[in-house]
Coordinates of C-alpha atoms (C1' of nucleotides) in Angstrom, one line a residue:
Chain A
X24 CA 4.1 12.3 0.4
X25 CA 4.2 14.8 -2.1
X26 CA 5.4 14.2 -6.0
X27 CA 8.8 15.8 -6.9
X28 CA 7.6 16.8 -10.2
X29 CA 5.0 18.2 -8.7
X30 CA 7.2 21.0 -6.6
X31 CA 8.9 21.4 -9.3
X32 CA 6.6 22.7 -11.7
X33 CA 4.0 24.5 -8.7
X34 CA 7.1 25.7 -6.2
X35 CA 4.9 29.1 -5.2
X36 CA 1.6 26.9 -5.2
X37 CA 3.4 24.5 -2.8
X38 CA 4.7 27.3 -0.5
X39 CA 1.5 29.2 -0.6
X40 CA -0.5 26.1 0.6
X41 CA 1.9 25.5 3.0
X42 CA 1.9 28.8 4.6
X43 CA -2.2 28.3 5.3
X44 CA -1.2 25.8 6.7
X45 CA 0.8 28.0 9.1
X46 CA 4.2 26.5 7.5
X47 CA 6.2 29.2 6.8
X48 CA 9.5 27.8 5.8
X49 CA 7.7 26.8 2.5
X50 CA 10.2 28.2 0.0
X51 CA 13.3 26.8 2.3
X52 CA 11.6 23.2 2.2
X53 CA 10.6 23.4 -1.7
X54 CA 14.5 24.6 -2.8
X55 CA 15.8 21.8 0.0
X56 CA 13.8 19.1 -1.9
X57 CA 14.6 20.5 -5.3
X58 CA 18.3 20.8 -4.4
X59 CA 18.0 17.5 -2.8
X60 CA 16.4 15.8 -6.3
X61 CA 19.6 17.4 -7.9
X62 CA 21.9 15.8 -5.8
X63 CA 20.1 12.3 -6.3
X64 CA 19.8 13.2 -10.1
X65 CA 23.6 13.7 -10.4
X66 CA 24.5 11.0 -8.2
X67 CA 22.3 8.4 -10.4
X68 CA 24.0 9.6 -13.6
X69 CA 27.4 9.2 -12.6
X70 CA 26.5 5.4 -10.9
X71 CA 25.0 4.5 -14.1
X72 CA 27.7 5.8 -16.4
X73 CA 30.4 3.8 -14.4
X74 CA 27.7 0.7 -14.7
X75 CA 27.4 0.9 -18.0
X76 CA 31.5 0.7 -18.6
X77 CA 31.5 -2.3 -16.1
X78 CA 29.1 -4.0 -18.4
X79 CA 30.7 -3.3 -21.3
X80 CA 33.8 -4.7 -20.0
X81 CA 32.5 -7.8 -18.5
X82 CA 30.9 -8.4 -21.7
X83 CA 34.7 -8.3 -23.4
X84 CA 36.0 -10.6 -21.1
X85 CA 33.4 -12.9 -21.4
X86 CA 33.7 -13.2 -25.2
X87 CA 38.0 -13.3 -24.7
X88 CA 37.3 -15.7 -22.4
X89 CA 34.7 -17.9 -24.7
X90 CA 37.9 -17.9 -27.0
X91 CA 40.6 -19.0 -24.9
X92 CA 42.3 -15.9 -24.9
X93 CA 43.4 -15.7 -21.2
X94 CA 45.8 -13.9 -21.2
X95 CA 44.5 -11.1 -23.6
X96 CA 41.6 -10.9 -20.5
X97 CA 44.0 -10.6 -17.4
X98 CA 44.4 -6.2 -18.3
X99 CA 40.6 -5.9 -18.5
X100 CA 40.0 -8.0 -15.3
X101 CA 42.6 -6.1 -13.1
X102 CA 40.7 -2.9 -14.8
X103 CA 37.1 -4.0 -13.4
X104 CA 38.8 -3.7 -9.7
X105 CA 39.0 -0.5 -9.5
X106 CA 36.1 0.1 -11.3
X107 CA 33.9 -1.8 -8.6
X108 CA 35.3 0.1 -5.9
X109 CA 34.4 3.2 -7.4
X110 CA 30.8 1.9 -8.8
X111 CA 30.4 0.5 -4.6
X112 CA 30.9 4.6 -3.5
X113 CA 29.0 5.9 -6.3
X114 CA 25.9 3.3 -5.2
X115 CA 25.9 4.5 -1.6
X116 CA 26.5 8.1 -2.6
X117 CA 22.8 7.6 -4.7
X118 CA 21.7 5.6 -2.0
X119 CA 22.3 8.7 0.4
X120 CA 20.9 11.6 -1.6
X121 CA 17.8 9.2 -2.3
X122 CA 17.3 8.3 1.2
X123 CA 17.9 12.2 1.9
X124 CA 15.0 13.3 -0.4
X125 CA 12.5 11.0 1.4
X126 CA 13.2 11.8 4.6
X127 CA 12.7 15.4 3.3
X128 CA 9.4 14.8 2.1
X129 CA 8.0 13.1 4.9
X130 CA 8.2 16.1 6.8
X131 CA 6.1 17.9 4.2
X132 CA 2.5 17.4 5.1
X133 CA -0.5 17.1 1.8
X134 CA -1.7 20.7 0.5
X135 CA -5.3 21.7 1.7
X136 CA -7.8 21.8 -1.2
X137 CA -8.5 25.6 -2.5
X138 CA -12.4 25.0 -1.3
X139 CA -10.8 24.8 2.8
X140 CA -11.0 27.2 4.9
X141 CA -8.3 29.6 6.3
X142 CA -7.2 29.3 9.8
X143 CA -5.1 28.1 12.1
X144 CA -7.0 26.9 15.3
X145 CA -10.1 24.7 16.3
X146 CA -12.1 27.8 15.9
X147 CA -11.7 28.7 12.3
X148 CA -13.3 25.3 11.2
X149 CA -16.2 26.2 9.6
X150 CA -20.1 24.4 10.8
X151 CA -21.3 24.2 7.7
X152 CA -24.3 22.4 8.6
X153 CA -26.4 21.7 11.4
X154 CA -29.4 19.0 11.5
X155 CA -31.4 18.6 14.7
X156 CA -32.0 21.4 17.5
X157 CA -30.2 21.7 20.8
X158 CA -32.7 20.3 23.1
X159 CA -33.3 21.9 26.1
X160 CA -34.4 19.9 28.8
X161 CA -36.9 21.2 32.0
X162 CA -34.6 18.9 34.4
X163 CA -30.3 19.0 34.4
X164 CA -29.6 16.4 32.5
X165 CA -27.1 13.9 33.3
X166 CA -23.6 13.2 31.4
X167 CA -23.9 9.5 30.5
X168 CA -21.6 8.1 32.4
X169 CA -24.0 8.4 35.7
X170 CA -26.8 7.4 33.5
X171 CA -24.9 4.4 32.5
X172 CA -23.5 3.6 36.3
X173 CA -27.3 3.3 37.2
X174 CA -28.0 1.1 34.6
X175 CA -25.4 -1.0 34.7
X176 CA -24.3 -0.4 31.4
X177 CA -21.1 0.2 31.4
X178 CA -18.4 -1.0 34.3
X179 CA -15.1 1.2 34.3
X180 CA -13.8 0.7 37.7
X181 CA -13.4 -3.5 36.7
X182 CA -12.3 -2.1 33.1
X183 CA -9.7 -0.2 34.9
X184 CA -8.8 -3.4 37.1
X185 CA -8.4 -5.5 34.2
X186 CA -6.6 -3.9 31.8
X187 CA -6.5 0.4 32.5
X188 CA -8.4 3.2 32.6
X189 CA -10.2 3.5 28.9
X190 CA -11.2 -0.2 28.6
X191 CA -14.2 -0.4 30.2
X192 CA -16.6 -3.6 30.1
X193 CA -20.0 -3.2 28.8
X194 CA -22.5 -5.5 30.4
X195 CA -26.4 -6.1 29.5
X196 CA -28.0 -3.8 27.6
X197 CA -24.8 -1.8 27.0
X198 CA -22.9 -4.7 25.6
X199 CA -26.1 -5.6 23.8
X200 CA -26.6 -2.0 22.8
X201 CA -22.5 -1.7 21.1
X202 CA -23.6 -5.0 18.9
X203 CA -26.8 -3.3 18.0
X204 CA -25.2 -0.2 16.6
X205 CA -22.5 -1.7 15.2
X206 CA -24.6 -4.2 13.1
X207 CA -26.8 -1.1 12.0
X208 CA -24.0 0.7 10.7
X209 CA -22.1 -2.3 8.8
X210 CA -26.0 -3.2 7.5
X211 CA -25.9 0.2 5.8
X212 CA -22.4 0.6 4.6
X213 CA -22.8 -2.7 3.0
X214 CA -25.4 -2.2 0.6
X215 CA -21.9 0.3 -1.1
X216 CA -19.4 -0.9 0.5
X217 CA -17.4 -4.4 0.4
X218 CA -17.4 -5.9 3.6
X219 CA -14.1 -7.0 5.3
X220 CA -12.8 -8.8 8.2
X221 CA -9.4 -7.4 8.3
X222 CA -6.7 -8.2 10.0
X223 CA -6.4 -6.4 13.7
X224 CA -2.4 -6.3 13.8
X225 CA -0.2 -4.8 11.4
X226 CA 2.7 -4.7 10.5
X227 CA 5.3 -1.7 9.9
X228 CA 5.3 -1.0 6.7
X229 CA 1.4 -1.2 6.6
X230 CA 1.4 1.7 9.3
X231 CA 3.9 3.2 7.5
X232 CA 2.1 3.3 4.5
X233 CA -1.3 5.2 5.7
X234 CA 1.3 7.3 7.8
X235 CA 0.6 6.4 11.2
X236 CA 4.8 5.8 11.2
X237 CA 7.0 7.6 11.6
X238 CA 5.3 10.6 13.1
X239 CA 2.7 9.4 15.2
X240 CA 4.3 6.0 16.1
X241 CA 3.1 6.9 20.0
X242 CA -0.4 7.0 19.0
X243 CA -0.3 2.9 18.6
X244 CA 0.4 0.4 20.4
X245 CA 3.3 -1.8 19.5
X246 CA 3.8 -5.5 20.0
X247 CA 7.4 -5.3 20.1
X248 CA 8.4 -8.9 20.3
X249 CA 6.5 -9.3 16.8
X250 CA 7.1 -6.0 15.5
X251 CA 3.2 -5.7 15.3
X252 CA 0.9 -2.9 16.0
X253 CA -2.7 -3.3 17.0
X254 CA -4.7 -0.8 14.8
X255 CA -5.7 2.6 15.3
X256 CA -8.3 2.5 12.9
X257 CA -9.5 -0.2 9.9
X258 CA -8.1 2.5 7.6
X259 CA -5.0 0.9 7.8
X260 CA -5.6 -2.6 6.9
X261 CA -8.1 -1.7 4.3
X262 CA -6.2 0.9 3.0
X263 CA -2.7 -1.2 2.7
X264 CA -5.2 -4.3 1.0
X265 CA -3.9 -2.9 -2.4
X266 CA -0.4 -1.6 -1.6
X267 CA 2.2 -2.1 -4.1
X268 CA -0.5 -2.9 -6.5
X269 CA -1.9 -2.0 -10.1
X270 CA -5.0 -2.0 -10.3
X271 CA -7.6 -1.9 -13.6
X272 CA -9.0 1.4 -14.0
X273 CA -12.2 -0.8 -14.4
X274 CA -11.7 -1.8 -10.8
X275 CA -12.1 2.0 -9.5
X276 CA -13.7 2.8 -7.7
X277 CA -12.8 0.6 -4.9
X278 CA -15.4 0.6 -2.0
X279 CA -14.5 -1.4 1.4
X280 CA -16.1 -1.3 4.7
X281 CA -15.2 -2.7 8.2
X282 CA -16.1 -3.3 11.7
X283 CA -13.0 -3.3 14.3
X284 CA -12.3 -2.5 17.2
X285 CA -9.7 0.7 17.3
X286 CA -6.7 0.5 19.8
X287 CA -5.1 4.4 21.1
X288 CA -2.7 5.4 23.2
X289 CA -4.1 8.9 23.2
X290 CA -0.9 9.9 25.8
X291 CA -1.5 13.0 27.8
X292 CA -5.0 13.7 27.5
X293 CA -7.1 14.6 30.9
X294 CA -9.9 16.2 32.8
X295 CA -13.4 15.9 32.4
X296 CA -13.0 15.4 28.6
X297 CA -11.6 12.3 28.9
X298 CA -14.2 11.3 31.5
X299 CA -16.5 8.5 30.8
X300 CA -16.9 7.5 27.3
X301 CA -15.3 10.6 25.7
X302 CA -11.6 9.0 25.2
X303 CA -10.8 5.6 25.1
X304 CA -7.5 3.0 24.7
X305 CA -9.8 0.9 22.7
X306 CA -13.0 1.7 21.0
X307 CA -15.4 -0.2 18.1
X308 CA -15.5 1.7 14.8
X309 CA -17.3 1.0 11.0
X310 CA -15.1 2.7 8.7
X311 CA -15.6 3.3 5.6
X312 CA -12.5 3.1 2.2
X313 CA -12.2 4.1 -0.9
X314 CA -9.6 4.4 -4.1
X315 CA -10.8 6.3 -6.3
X316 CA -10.2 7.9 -9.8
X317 CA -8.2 11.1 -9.3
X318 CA -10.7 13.1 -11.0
X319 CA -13.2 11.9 -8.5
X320 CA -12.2 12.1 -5.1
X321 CA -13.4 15.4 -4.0
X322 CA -17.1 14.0 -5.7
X323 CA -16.5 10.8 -3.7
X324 CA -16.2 12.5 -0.6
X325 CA -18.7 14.2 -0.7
X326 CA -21.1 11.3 -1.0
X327 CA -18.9 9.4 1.7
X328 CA -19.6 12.2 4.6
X329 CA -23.1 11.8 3.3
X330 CA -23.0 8.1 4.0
X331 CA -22.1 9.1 7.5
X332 CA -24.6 11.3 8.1
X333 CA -27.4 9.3 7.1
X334 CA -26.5 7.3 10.2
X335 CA -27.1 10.6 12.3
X336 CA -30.1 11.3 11.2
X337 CA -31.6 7.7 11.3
X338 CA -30.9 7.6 15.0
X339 CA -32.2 11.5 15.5
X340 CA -29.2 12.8 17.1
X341 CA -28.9 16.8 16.7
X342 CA -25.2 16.9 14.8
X343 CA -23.3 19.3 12.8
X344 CA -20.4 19.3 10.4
X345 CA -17.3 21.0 10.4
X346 CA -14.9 21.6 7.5
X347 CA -11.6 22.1 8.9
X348 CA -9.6 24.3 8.6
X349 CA -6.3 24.4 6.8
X350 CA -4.2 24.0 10.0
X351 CA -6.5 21.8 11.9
X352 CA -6.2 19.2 8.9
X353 CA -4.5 16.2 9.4
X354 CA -1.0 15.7 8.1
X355 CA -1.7 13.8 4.9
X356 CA -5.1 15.4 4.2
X357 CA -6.4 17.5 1.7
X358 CA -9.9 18.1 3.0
X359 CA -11.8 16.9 6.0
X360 CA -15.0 17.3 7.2
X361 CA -15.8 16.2 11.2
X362 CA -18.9 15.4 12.0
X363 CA -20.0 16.4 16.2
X364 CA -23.4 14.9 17.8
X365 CA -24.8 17.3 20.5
X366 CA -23.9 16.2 23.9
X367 CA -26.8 16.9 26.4
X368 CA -25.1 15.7 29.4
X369 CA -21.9 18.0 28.7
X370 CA -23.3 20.3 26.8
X371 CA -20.3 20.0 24.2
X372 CA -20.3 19.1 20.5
X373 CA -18.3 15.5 20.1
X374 CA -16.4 14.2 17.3
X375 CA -17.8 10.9 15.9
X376 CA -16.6 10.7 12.8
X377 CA -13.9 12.2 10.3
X378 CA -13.9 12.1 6.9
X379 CA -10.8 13.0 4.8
X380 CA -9.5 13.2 1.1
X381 CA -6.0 11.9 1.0
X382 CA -5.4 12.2 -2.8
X383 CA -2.7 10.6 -4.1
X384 CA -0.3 11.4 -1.2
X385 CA -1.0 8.1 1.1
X386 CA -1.2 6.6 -2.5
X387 CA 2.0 7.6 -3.2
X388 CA 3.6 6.3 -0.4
X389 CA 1.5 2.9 -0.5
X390 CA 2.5 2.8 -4.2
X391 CA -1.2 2.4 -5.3
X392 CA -1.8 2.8 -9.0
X393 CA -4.2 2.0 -11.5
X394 CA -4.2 1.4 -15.0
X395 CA -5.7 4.0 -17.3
X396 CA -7.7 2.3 -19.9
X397 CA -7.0 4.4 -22.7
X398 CA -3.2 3.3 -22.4
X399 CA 0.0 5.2 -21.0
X400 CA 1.4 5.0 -17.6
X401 CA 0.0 3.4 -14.3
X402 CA -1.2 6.4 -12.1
X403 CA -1.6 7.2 -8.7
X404 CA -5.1 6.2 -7.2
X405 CA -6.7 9.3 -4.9
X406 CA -7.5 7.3 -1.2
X407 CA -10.5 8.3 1.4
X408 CA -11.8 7.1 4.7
X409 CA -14.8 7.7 7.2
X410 CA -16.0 6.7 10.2
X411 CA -19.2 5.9 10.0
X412 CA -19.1 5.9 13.0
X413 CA -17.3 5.6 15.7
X414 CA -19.3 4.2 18.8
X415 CA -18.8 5.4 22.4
X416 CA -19.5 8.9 21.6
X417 CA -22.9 7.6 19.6
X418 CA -23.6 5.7 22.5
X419 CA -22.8 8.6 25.0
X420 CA -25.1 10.9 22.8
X421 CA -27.6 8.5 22.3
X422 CA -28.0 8.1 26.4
X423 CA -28.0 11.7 27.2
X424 CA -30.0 13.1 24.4
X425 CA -32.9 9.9 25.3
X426 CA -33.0 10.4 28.9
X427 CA -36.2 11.1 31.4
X428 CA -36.3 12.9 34.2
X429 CA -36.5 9.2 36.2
X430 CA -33.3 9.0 34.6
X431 CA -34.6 6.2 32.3
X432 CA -33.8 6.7 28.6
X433 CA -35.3 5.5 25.1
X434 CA -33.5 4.8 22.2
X435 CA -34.8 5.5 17.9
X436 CA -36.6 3.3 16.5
X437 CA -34.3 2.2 14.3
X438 CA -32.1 0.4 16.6
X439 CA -35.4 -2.2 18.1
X440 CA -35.1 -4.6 15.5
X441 CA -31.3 -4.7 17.0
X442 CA -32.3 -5.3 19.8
X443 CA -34.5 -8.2 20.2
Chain B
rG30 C1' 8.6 -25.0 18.4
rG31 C1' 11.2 -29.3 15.2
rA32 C1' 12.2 -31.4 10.0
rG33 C1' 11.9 -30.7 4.9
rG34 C1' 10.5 -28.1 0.2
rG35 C1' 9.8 -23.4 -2.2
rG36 C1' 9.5 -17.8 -3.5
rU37 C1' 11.0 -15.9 -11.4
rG38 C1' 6.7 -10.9 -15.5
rG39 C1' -1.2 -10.3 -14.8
rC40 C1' -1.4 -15.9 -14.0
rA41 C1' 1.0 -20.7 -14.9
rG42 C1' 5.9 -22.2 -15.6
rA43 C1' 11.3 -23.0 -17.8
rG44 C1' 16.0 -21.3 -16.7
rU45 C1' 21.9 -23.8 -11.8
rG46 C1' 27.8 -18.7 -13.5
rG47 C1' 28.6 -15.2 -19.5
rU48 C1' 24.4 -10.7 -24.9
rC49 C1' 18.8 -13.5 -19.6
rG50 C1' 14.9 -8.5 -18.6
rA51 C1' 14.5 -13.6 -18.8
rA52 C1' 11.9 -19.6 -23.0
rU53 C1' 7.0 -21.4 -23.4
rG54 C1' 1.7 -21.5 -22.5
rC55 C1' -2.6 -18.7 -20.9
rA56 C1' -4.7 -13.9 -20.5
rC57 C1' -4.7 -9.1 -22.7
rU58 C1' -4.2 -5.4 -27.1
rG59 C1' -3.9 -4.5 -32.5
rG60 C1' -4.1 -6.8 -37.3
rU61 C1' -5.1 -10.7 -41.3
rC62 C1' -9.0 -14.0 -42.6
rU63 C1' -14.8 -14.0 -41.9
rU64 C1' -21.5 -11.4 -43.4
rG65 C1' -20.4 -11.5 -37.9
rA66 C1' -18.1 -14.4 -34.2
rA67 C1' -15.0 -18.5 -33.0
rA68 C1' -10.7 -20.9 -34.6
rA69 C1' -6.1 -20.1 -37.1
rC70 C1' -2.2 -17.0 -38.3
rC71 C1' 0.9 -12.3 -37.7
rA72 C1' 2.5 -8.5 -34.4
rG73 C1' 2.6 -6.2 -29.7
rC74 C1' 2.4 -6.6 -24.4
rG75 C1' 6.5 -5.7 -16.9
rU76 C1' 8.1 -1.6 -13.5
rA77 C1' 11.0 2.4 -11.9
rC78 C1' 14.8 5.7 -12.7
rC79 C1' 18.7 8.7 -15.6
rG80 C1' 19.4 11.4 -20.3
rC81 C1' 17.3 17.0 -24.9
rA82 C1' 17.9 12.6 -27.6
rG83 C1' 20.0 8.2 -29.8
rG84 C1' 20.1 5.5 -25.6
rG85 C1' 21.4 3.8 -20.7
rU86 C1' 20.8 1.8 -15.5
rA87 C1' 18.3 -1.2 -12.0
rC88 C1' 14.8 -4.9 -10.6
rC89 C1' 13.9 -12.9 -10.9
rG90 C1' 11.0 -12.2 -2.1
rG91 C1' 14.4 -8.2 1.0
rG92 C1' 19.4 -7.2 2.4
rG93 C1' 24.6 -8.5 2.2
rG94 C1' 28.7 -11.3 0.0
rU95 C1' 31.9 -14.4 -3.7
rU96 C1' 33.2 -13.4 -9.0
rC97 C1' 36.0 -9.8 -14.5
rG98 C1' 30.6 -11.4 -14.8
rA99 C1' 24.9 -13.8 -10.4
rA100 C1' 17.9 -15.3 -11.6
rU101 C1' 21.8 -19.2 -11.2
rC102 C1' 27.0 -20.0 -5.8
rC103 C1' 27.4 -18.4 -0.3
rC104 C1' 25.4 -15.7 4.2
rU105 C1' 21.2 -13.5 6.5
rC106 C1' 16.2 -11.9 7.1
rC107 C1' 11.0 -12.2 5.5
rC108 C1' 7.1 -15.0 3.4
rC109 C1' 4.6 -19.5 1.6
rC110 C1' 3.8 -24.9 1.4
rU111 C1' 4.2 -30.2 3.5
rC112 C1' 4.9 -33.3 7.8
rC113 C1' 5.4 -33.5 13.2
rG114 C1' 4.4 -31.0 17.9
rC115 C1' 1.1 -27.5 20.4
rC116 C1' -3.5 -25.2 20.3
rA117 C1' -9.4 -22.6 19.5

RNA sequence: GGAGGGGUGGCAGAGUGGUCGAAUGCACUGGUCUUGAAAACCAGCGUACCGCAGGGUACCGGGGGUUCGAAUCCCUCCCCCUCCGCCA
């Protein structure tokens, strides 16, 4: 969430960032959460100011007490009655206007960064960059799901038995192939990154904290009987690792990495996009995490996409990158970059990984801060994440972009000593 | 799942109804001493919020209650530990 203070002293900037992204009750939400801080303001003052007379009086009647005076105590005691009837109101009046304000600013999404582009559909992002040509290919090359049915790579009708459609086995070389690419990717995002076994469940506050509660709550699965929710993403175990926490300014920045697998409900999606390994209930994932300095996060992400892309171009798929647009950004994004490998097979770009700046607004809500050095307050950390990468889209890619006209297919060099 | 014991500041650890936001030790910061360091000594050292300010309010796992007054008593939830059971 966004700061108070913040809307306070930048109400235009706040409205105008809101409007690109295509908000355009900005100035009714900013005076709503400015009125709202007034109520909570006032409400605080006048609790405290009836505390503080409490106190004072208890204080009295302890010391009357100490020296026998009973009786000189019984006025002040029948005073503090009514006093703790109105102090009780006064607490749930605060309680109200603070519980107001939050649920205020959770409906106000993070401010895209001045170097985002305008635009409010999937076709103002912006490629910025392209590596690799769009083959072409002297025979019709096959989507990968039919060049994965004949090599019995990947089962989805005994996926679909099992557990539903988007859970498919992989068998053979295409369960041997997912552990190959997975320990390629965690081999390079360890030589920066901490690795971490995280936890695959969470609870709520953790998925409230990155912000997958309460607005996408159907996104997730929920183990309701444990009020646990399988993950989404690592992003939201490694990013709740330090939540509530105060950390050294030394410590920054902080640099994790995981392998999990990622668990969606992705409701209402179908067609051929959702065909084969395009959209999935559960897929494998690296991500990549990190807290950073304020004053560094736009740097650090930067060097984070390029982490990702390395991984592209070491397995010589054609890919480009988009910077979103200001209203195709996520809600608690600043700035976001997607990265798409070319698929031969569908002749379509798809997403396989997503970079984003958070600054301080999962932070905020996590209640992340660090310790500045040179003295003064605890501050907000800025948080970031990446996938790099995400797998059955790689894997999809890599088939179709590889593939023979006998319909056999090859896979970079890279990957052999996986293999073996 | 059953029985028992616990959750206090960065850490350790006192405190069982009245100036307790909380002793003490360690760690940390500044200073004295020293050629320098160590040791010793002195001082400082939680967080959030309200207030122009002096200052005030809240927080001892979370929530609720008893009381004029709660870290301390009661209820409830969460978490941790030990033993038993079950299990990979």
């Amino acid at each position: 969430m966004l700061g108070v203070e913040f809307i306070q002293a930048n109400p235009r900037e706040v409205c105008q960032a809101l409007a690109r992204r295509g908000i355009t009750e900005g100035m009714d939400l900013v005076d709503r959460v400015l009125e709202q801080d007034r109520v909570r303001r006032e409400a605080l003052t006048n609790l405290q100011a009836k505390q503080r007379e409490a106190n004072a009086e208890s204080r009295n009647i302890g010391n009357l007490m100490r020296e026998g005076k009973r009786e000189a105590a019984k006025a002040p005691i029948a005073r503090q009655s009514s006093l703790k009837a109105e102090i009780k109101e006064l607490g749930e009046a605060a309680a109200n206007a603070e519980q107001t304000l939050s649920e205020l600013l959770l409906t106000i999404p993070n401010l895209p960064h001045e170097s985002v582009p305008d635009g409010l559909s999937e076709s103002d992002n912006v490629a910025v960059y392209q590596h690799g040509e769009i083959p072409s290919f002297e025979f019709d090359p096959l989507p990968h799901w039919e060049i994965a049915r004949r090599h019995g790579l990947i089962d989805f009708e005994r996926g679909a038995k099992v557990a539903g459609a988007g859970f498919p086995f992989y068998m053979d070389a295409g369960a041997r192939l997912h552990r190959a690419l997975i320990n390629f990717f965690l081999d390079a995002a360890t030589r920066k990154y901490r690795e971490v076994r995280p936890p695959l469940l969470v609870n709520e506050a953790s998925a409230r904290g990155t912000g997958q509660l309460p607005d996408k709550e159907g996104q997730m699965y929920h183990v309701a009987m444990d009020g646990l929710y399988p993950v989404p993403t690592a992003e939201v175990p490694l990013t709740n690792y330090f939540r509530d926490e105060i950390l050294s300014e030394s410590d920054l920045p902080v640099k994790l990495c995981a392998y999990t697998p990622c668990w969606r409900r992705e409701a209402g999606s179908y067609g051929a996009h959702v065909r084969g390994l395009n959209r999935l209930h559960q897929f494998d994932k690296v991500e990549i995490v990190q807290l950073t300095h304020p004053e560094q996060s736009y740097e650090v992400l930067e060097s984070m996409r390029s982490d990702a892309e390395t991984l592209l171009k070491a397995l010589n798929l054609p890919y480009r990158r988009l910077l979103m647009c200001a209203g195709e950004l996520g809600f608690n994004q600043t700035k976001q970059y997607d990265l798409e490998v070319w698929s031969a097979g569908q002749e379509r770009w798809l997403e396989v990984s997503s970079i984003s700046n958070f600054t301080d607004y999962q932070a905020r809500r996590m209640n992340i801060r660090f310790r500045p050095e040179r003295g003064g307050k605890p501050q907000l950390v800025h948080t970031l994440n990446g996938s790099a990468l995400a797998l059955p889209r790689v894997v999809a890619a890599l088939l179709e972009h590889n593939q023979t006209e006998t319909c056999s297919y090859e896979l970079p060099e890279v990957l052999i000593p996986y293999l073996s």
